[in-house]
PDB file of C-alpha atoms in Angstrom:
ATOM      1  CA  UNK A 359     -29.781 -32.598  29.022  1.00 69.00           C
ATOM      2  CA  UNK A 360     -27.178 -34.765  27.264  1.00 72.00           C
ATOM      3  CA  UNK A 361     -28.961 -34.297  23.929  1.00 74.00           C
ATOM      4  CA  UNK A 362     -28.908 -30.520  24.366  1.00 70.00           C
ATOM      5  CA  UNK A 363     -25.184 -30.525  25.163  1.00 72.00           C
ATOM      6  CA  UNK A 364     -24.460 -32.758  22.165  1.00 76.00           C
ATOM      7  CA  UNK A 365     -26.546 -30.498  19.904  1.00 74.00           C
ATOM      8  CA  UNK A 366     -24.765 -27.391  21.173  1.00 79.00           C
ATOM      9  CA  UNK A 367     -21.383 -29.075  20.687  1.00 77.00           C
ATOM     10  CA  UNK A 368     -22.270 -30.042  17.106  1.00 81.00           C
ATOM     11  CA  UNK A 369     -23.430 -26.507  16.320  1.00 81.00           C
ATOM     12  CA  UNK A 370     -20.271 -25.066  17.896  1.00 78.00           C
ATOM     13  CA  UNK A 371     -17.979 -27.410  15.927  1.00 77.00           C
ATOM     14  CA  UNK A 372     -19.905 -26.725  12.733  1.00 78.00           C
ATOM     15  CA  UNK A 373     -19.450 -22.977  13.310  1.00 74.00           C
ATOM     16  CA  UNK A 374     -15.702 -23.406  13.813  1.00 79.00           C
ATOM     17  CA  UNK A 375     -15.536 -25.536  10.647  1.00 74.00           C
ATOM     18  CA  UNK A 376     -17.354 -22.853   8.599  1.00 75.00           C
ATOM     19  CA  UNK A 377     -15.076 -20.127  10.012  1.00 69.00           C
ATOM     20  CA  UNK A 378     -11.927 -22.078   9.081  1.00 67.00           C
ATOM     21  CA  UNK A 379     -13.194 -22.832   5.575  1.00 65.00           C
ATOM     22  CA  UNK A 380     -14.258 -19.211   5.002  1.00 63.00           C
ATOM     23  CA  UNK A 381     -10.904 -17.890   6.236  1.00 58.00           C
ATOM     24  CA  UNK A 382      -8.799 -20.185   4.069  1.00 59.00           C
ATOM     25  CA  UNK A 383     -10.968 -19.830   0.973  1.00 56.00           C
ATOM     26  CA  UNK A 384     -11.163 -16.029   1.069  1.00 51.00           C
ATOM     27  CA  UNK A 385      -7.436 -15.357   1.547  1.00 49.00           C
ATOM     28  CA  UNK A 386      -6.230 -17.137  -1.597  1.00 54.00           C
ATOM     29  CA  UNK A 387      -8.795 -15.351  -3.758  1.00 74.00           C
ATOM     30  CA  UNK A 388      -6.985 -12.040  -3.152  1.00 85.00           C
ATOM     31  CA  UNK A 389      -3.646 -13.695  -3.758  1.00 90.00           C
ATOM     32  CA  UNK A 390      -5.032 -15.400  -6.852  1.00 90.00           C
ATOM     33  CA  UNK A 391      -6.259 -12.041  -8.170  1.00 92.00           C
ATOM     34  CA  UNK A 392      -2.706 -10.664  -7.928  1.00 93.00           C
ATOM     35  CA  UNK A 393      -1.286 -13.775  -9.615  1.00 94.00           C
ATOM     36  CA  UNK A 394      -3.827 -13.460 -12.429  1.00 93.00           C
ATOM     37  CA  UNK A 395      -3.078  -9.742 -12.880  1.00 94.00           C
ATOM     38  CA  UNK A 396       0.646 -10.433 -13.166  1.00 96.00           C
ATOM     39  CA  UNK A 397       0.170 -13.416 -15.503  1.00 96.00           C
ATOM     40  CA  UNK A 398      -2.076 -11.531 -17.929  1.00 96.00           C
ATOM     41  CA  UNK A 399      -0.520  -9.676 -20.827  1.00 96.00           C
ATOM     42  CA  UNK A 400      -2.029  -7.248 -23.300  1.00 97.00           C
ATOM     43  CA  UNK A 401      -1.287  -4.260 -25.473  1.00 97.00           C
ATOM     44  CA  UNK A 402      -3.645  -1.484 -26.395  1.00 97.00           C
ATOM     45  CA  UNK A 403      -4.686   2.134 -26.404  1.00 97.00           C
ATOM     46  CA  UNK A 404      -6.280   3.885 -23.451  1.00 97.00           C
ATOM     47  CA  UNK A 405      -9.789   4.862 -24.486  1.00 97.00           C
ATOM     48  CA  UNK A 406     -11.220   5.952 -21.137  1.00 97.00           C
ATOM     49  CA  UNK A 407     -10.287   6.821 -17.556  1.00 95.00           C
ATOM     50  CA  UNK A 408     -13.062   6.291 -15.052  1.00 93.00           C
ATOM     51  CA  UNK A 409     -14.032   5.529 -11.474  1.00 90.00           C
ATOM     52  CA  UNK A 410     -16.637   3.141 -10.130  1.00 88.00           C
ATOM     53  CA  UNK A 411     -17.297   5.548  -7.251  1.00 88.00           C
ATOM     54  CA  UNK A 412     -17.550   9.293  -6.951  1.00 89.00           C
ATOM     55  CA  UNK A 413     -13.750   9.778  -6.851  1.00 89.00           C
ATOM     56  CA  UNK A 414     -10.954  10.664  -9.220  1.00 91.00           C
ATOM     57  CA  UNK A 415     -10.382   8.031 -11.936  1.00 91.00           C
ATOM     58  CA  UNK A 416      -9.132   4.678 -10.665  1.00 93.00           C
ATOM     59  CA  UNK A 417      -9.701   2.481 -13.726  1.00 95.00           C
ATOM     60  CA  UNK A 418      -8.679   2.423 -17.377  1.00 96.00           C
ATOM     61  CA  UNK A 419     -10.504   1.085 -20.393  1.00 97.00           C
ATOM     62  CA  UNK A 420      -8.035  -0.333 -22.924  1.00 97.00           C
ATOM     63  CA  UNK A 421      -8.812  -0.987 -26.592  1.00 97.00           C
ATOM     64  CA  UNK A 422      -6.913  -4.085 -27.727  1.00 96.00           C
ATOM     65  CA  UNK A 423      -6.980  -5.924 -31.048  1.00 95.00           C
ATOM     66  CA  UNK A 424      -9.565  -8.338 -29.595  1.00 94.00           C
ATOM     67  CA  UNK A 425     -11.847  -5.761 -27.953  1.00 96.00           C
ATOM     68  CA  UNK A 426     -11.938  -3.743 -24.764  1.00 97.00           C
ATOM     69  CA  UNK A 427     -10.681  -4.599 -21.291  1.00 96.00           C
ATOM     70  CA  UNK A 428     -11.103  -2.681 -18.058  1.00 95.00           C
ATOM     71  CA  UNK A 429      -8.282  -2.629 -15.528  1.00 95.00           C
ATOM     72  CA  UNK A 430      -7.642  -1.184 -12.099  1.00 93.00           C
ATOM     73  CA  UNK A 431      -3.846  -0.884 -11.935  1.00 94.00           C
ATOM     74  CA  UNK A 432      -1.544   0.938  -9.525  1.00 93.00           C
ATOM     75  CA  UNK A 433      -2.859   4.497  -9.153  1.00 94.00           C
ATOM     76  CA  UNK A 434       0.326   6.061 -10.593  1.00 94.00           C
ATOM     77  CA  UNK A 435      -0.497   4.457 -13.948  1.00 95.00           C
ATOM     78  CA  UNK A 436      -4.000   5.927 -13.967  1.00 95.00           C
ATOM     79  CA  UNK A 437      -2.706   9.352 -12.906  1.00 95.00           C
ATOM     80  CA  UNK A 438       0.031   9.357 -15.568  1.00 95.00           C
ATOM     81  CA  UNK A 439      -2.095   7.995 -18.405  1.00 96.00           C
ATOM     82  CA  UNK A 440      -4.064  10.036 -20.881  1.00 96.00           C
ATOM     83  CA  UNK A 441      -6.625   8.939 -23.418  1.00 96.00           C
ATOM     84  CA  UNK A 442      -4.755   7.896 -26.554  1.00 97.00           C
ATOM     85  CA  UNK A 443      -1.625   6.697 -24.729  1.00 97.00           C
ATOM     86  CA  UNK A 444      -0.513   3.123 -25.351  1.00 97.00           C
ATOM     87  CA  UNK A 445      -0.202   0.580 -22.574  1.00 97.00           C
ATOM     88  CA  UNK A 446       1.845  -2.600 -22.862  1.00 98.00           C
ATOM     89  CA  UNK A 447       1.534  -5.194 -20.079  1.00 98.00           C
ATOM     90  CA  UNK A 448       3.956  -8.104 -20.619  1.00 98.00           C
ATOM     91  CA  UNK A 449       2.755 -11.550 -19.500  1.00 97.00           C
ATOM     92  CA  UNK A 450       4.114 -12.739 -16.150  1.00 97.00           C
ATOM     93  CA  UNK A 451       5.526  -9.323 -15.274  1.00 97.00           C
ATOM     94  CA  UNK A 452       4.392  -6.854 -12.622  1.00 97.00           C
ATOM     95  CA  UNK A 453       5.005  -3.753 -14.696  1.00 96.00           C
ATOM     96  CA  UNK A 454       3.630  -1.912 -17.709  1.00 97.00           C
ATOM     97  CA  UNK A 455       5.115   0.316 -20.346  1.00 98.00           C
ATOM     98  CA  UNK A 456       3.098   3.506 -20.695  1.00 98.00           C
ATOM     99  CA  UNK A 457       3.865   5.083 -24.056  1.00 97.00           C
ATOM    100  CA  UNK A 458       2.883   8.739 -24.169  1.00 96.00           C
ATOM    101  CA  UNK A 459       1.766  10.614 -27.272  1.00 90.00           C
ATOM    102  CA  UNK A 460       5.140  12.392 -27.494  1.00 93.00           C
ATOM    103  CA  UNK A 461       6.981   9.050 -27.673  1.00 93.00           C
ATOM    104  CA  UNK A 462       8.171   8.938 -24.059  1.00 96.00           C
ATOM    105  CA  UNK A 463       7.946   5.509 -22.459  1.00 97.00           C
ATOM    106  CA  UNK A 464       7.494   5.058 -18.718  1.00 97.00           C
ATOM    107  CA  UNK A 465       7.980   1.718 -16.955  1.00 96.00           C
ATOM    108  CA  UNK A 466       5.689   1.527 -13.909  1.00 95.00           C
ATOM    109  CA  UNK A 467       4.898  -1.434 -11.657  1.00 94.00           C
ATOM    110  CA  UNK A 468       1.402  -2.738 -12.314  1.00 96.00           C
ATOM    111  CA  UNK A 469       0.002  -3.688  -8.918  1.00 94.00           C
ATOM    112  CA  UNK A 470       1.051  -3.369  -5.300  1.00 93.00           C
ATOM    113  CA  UNK A 471       2.160  -6.592  -3.675  1.00 93.00           C
ATOM    114  CA  UNK A 472       1.757  -6.625   0.072  1.00 91.00           C
ATOM    115  CA  UNK A 473       4.296  -8.586   2.050  1.00 90.00           C
ATOM    116  CA  UNK A 474       1.417 -10.823   3.143  1.00 89.00           C
ATOM    117  CA  UNK A 475       0.611 -11.614  -0.505  1.00 90.00           C
ATOM    118  CA  UNK A 476       4.270 -12.044  -1.418  1.00 91.00           C
ATOM    119  CA  UNK A 477       4.779 -14.496   1.476  1.00 90.00           C
ATOM    120  CA  UNK A 478       1.550 -16.446   0.953  1.00 90.00           C
ATOM    121  CA  UNK A 479       1.987 -20.152   0.198  1.00 88.00           C
ATOM    122  CA  UNK A 480       0.009 -19.771  -3.069  1.00 89.00           C
ATOM    123  CA  UNK A 481       2.223 -16.980  -4.411  1.00 93.00           C
ATOM    124  CA  UNK A 482       4.742 -18.388  -6.933  1.00 95.00           C
ATOM    125  CA  UNK A 483       8.133 -18.975  -5.315  1.00 95.00           C
ATOM    126  CA  UNK A 484       9.973 -17.618  -8.353  1.00 96.00           C
ATOM    127  CA  UNK A 485       8.199 -14.250  -7.922  1.00 95.00           C
ATOM    128  CA  UNK A 486       8.854 -13.788  -4.183  1.00 91.00           C
ATOM    129  CA  UNK A 487      11.994 -11.662  -4.688  1.00 91.00           C
ATOM    130  CA  UNK A 488      10.872  -9.918  -7.900  1.00 93.00           C
ATOM    131  CA  UNK A 489       9.373  -6.432  -8.224  1.00 92.00           C
ATOM    132  CA  UNK A 490      10.337  -5.400  -4.705  1.00 91.00           C
ATOM    133  CA  UNK A 491       9.488  -1.760  -5.461  1.00 88.00           C
ATOM    134  CA  UNK A 492       5.821  -2.822  -5.529  1.00 88.00           C
ATOM    135  CA  UNK A 493       6.058  -3.764  -1.838  1.00 86.00           C
ATOM    136  CA  UNK A 494       8.016  -0.768  -0.494  1.00 80.00           C
ATOM    137  CA  UNK A 495       4.843   0.916   0.748  1.00 68.00           C
ATOM    138  CA  UNK A 496       4.206  -2.073   3.039  1.00 59.00           C
ATOM    139  CA  UNK A 497       7.522  -1.925   4.918  1.00 54.00           C
TER     140      UNK A 497
END
């Protein structure tokens, strides 16, 4: 009987350990994705608008000097962009410049930042108060 109780206790503790590890490992990956998106910079021409599902376009294919990249930015960028427009994403900034064929330039935030992401311990402290318009939807 004691062996059974010890075995059950070990299995229970192991399950709690796995749950804790899974919870703490999965949360930063979403935060890290946002950090990586903000840190990355590029400049190129929009060559395609597409969706990975059967919906309106949600992604852009950008032709840069080094090749092609595919991005999934804030939906307003995808909706406003047309093939042939230029897109400039400065490094370490949460916005893009969308340059239209007629020369107009629109500055649009790149990705939504939830308050949970913004307040996460892994999110850079110097960014916590920046780009607040990208979090307005979460308030």
